[in-house]
């Protein structure tokens, strides 16, 4: 049966206020520090991935929860403007929309989030009709939404029973627990896991660092998913439990790296759904992540499918 959507994304959506770059320590005592730039844009790992996939040509629906406030209306308007179906984006009359401030410094950033509706998001916010009408289900910011995390294994299992593939980007765990008892049952029903280099080590229970990346990815792949690891300027690699594919970093002059990993996710998922192999999907994803850094915010510089492939061809031509 034909499916109405290529991708259903579940998770966080909020305004991002991005300021920086920070050139000196933050000062309290009501001191004011002037920075070179500031912008407000659509944020949230799941929302950025949804926008990136829609920009790449997928039919995308979004499920989650925002408040009945100006910030929530901003989120809904920005998602809809980027071609994402928001019929399943619930409006909560009791909790505010999440808000995030990103303070950038060089290629790093500090992220300050007021969670708002995040704690209320659950599998109940995902209509059953969407699980049977999407080819792929993606969830982001796993540890920020404990109610969703607790029942995500069942939702992913139902999606796979309905013939869909699944993916997960846990993002950071602010609690620092990286609870394996919550994650393990989800991984059994996850087709693709999309951590960065720090997260893959924490998820696997090993000390973060380059020496442990391969072992961490192979350990997580042993639970079932294809593990695609984002490693910043050093590129990315993926491990399916038997074979490893790698790609080098894409040379760009980044203005802002916020959301680059989420745009990587969008590229990887889109390439797989378009029939690419894991190795080819990794290269497309790396290009999508890199190109998204050309403008402030996570969504304003996301490439189309043709732009991503053209840039990839250009990179290959320069390397040959």
PDB file of N, CA, C and O in Angstrom, residues 178 199-207 215-216 219-220:
ATOM      1  N   UNK A 178      23.005   8.507  31.052  1.00  0.00           N
ATOM      2  CA  UNK A 178      23.047   7.696  29.836  1.00  0.00           C
ATOM      3  C   UNK A 178      22.511   6.289  30.122  1.00  0.00           C
ATOM      4  O   UNK A 178      23.160   5.281  29.838  1.00  0.00           O
ATOM      5  N   UNK A 199      28.838  11.102  22.105  1.00  0.00           N
ATOM      6  CA  UNK A 199      27.652  10.350  22.503  1.00  0.00           C
ATOM      7  C   UNK A 199      27.814   8.856  22.310  1.00  0.00           C
ATOM      8  O   UNK A 199      27.342   8.064  23.133  1.00  0.00           O
ATOM      9  N   UNK A 200      28.479   8.427  21.235  1.00  0.00           N
ATOM     10  CA  UNK A 200      28.604   6.984  20.996  1.00  0.00           C
ATOM     11  C   UNK A 200      29.382   6.321  22.112  1.00  0.00           C
ATOM     12  O   UNK A 200      29.066   5.193  22.524  1.00  0.00           O
ATOM     13  N   UNK A 201      30.384   7.009  22.642  1.00  0.00           N
ATOM     14  CA  UNK A 201      31.152   6.446  23.754  1.00  0.00           C
ATOM     15  C   UNK A 201      30.317   6.391  25.023  1.00  0.00           C
ATOM     16  O   UNK A 201      30.325   5.372  25.741  1.00  0.00           O
ATOM     17  N   UNK A 202      29.608   7.463  25.317  1.00  0.00           N
ATOM     18  CA  UNK A 202      28.787   7.470  26.529  1.00  0.00           C
ATOM     19  C   UNK A 202      27.672   6.425  26.439  1.00  0.00           C
ATOM     20  O   UNK A 202      27.361   5.748  27.436  1.00  0.00           O
ATOM     21  N   UNK A 203      27.067   6.285  25.266  1.00  0.00           N
ATOM     22  CA  UNK A 203      26.006   5.293  25.093  1.00  0.00           C
ATOM     23  C   UNK A 203      26.524   3.870  25.266  1.00  0.00           C
ATOM     24  O   UNK A 203      25.806   2.987  25.753  1.00  0.00           O
ATOM     25  N   UNK A 204      27.774   3.649  24.867  1.00  0.00           N
ATOM     26  CA  UNK A 204      28.371   2.318  24.972  1.00  0.00           C
ATOM     27  C   UNK A 204      29.016   2.075  26.331  1.00  0.00           C
ATOM     28  O   UNK A 204      29.490   0.962  26.598  1.00  0.00           O
ATOM     29  N   UNK A 205      29.046   3.093  27.172  1.00  0.00           N
ATOM     30  CA  UNK A 205      29.611   2.928  28.501  1.00  0.00           C
ATOM     31  C   UNK A 205      31.118   2.903  28.546  1.00  0.00           C
ATOM     32  O   UNK A 205      31.707   2.298  29.447  1.00  0.00           O
ATOM     33  N   UNK A 206      31.776   3.585  27.584  1.00  0.00           N
ATOM     34  CA  UNK A 206      33.238   3.669  27.585  1.00  0.00           C
ATOM     35  C   UNK A 206      33.646   5.130  27.691  1.00  0.00           C
ATOM     36  O   UNK A 206      32.853   6.037  27.425  1.00  0.00           O
ATOM     37  N   UNK A 207      34.893   5.370  28.074  1.00  0.00           N
ATOM     38  CA  UNK A 207      35.378   6.734  28.209  1.00  0.00           C
ATOM     39  C   UNK A 207      35.422   7.409  26.837  1.00  0.00           C
ATOM     40  O   UNK A 207      35.934   6.829  25.871  1.00  0.00           O
ATOM     41  N   UNK A 215      35.400   0.788  19.051  1.00  0.00           N
ATOM     42  CA  UNK A 215      34.877  -0.229  19.966  1.00  0.00           C
ATOM     43  C   UNK A 215      33.461   0.133  20.419  1.00  0.00           C
ATOM     44  O   UNK A 215      32.587  -0.740  20.535  1.00  0.00           O
ATOM     45  N   UNK A 216      33.226   1.417  20.676  1.00  0.00           N
ATOM     46  CA  UNK A 216      31.903   1.843  21.109  1.00  0.00           C
ATOM     47  C   UNK A 216      30.858   1.606  20.027  1.00  0.00           C
ATOM     48  O   UNK A 216      29.760   1.090  20.287  1.00  0.00           O
ATOM     49  N   UNK A 219      30.139  -2.091  19.614  1.00  0.00           N
ATOM     50  CA  UNK A 219      29.342  -2.584  20.731  1.00  0.00           C
ATOM     51  C   UNK A 219      27.863  -2.256  20.547  1.00  0.00           C
ATOM     52  O   UNK A 219      26.987  -3.114  20.738  1.00  0.00           O
ATOM     53  N   UNK A 220      27.556  -1.026  20.152  1.00  0.00           N
ATOM     54  CA  UNK A 220      26.162  -0.640  19.949  1.00  0.00           C
ATOM     55  C   UNK A 220      25.553  -1.331  18.739  1.00  0.00           C
ATOM     56  O   UNK A 220      24.370  -1.704  18.747  1.00  0.00           O
TER      57      UNK A 220
END
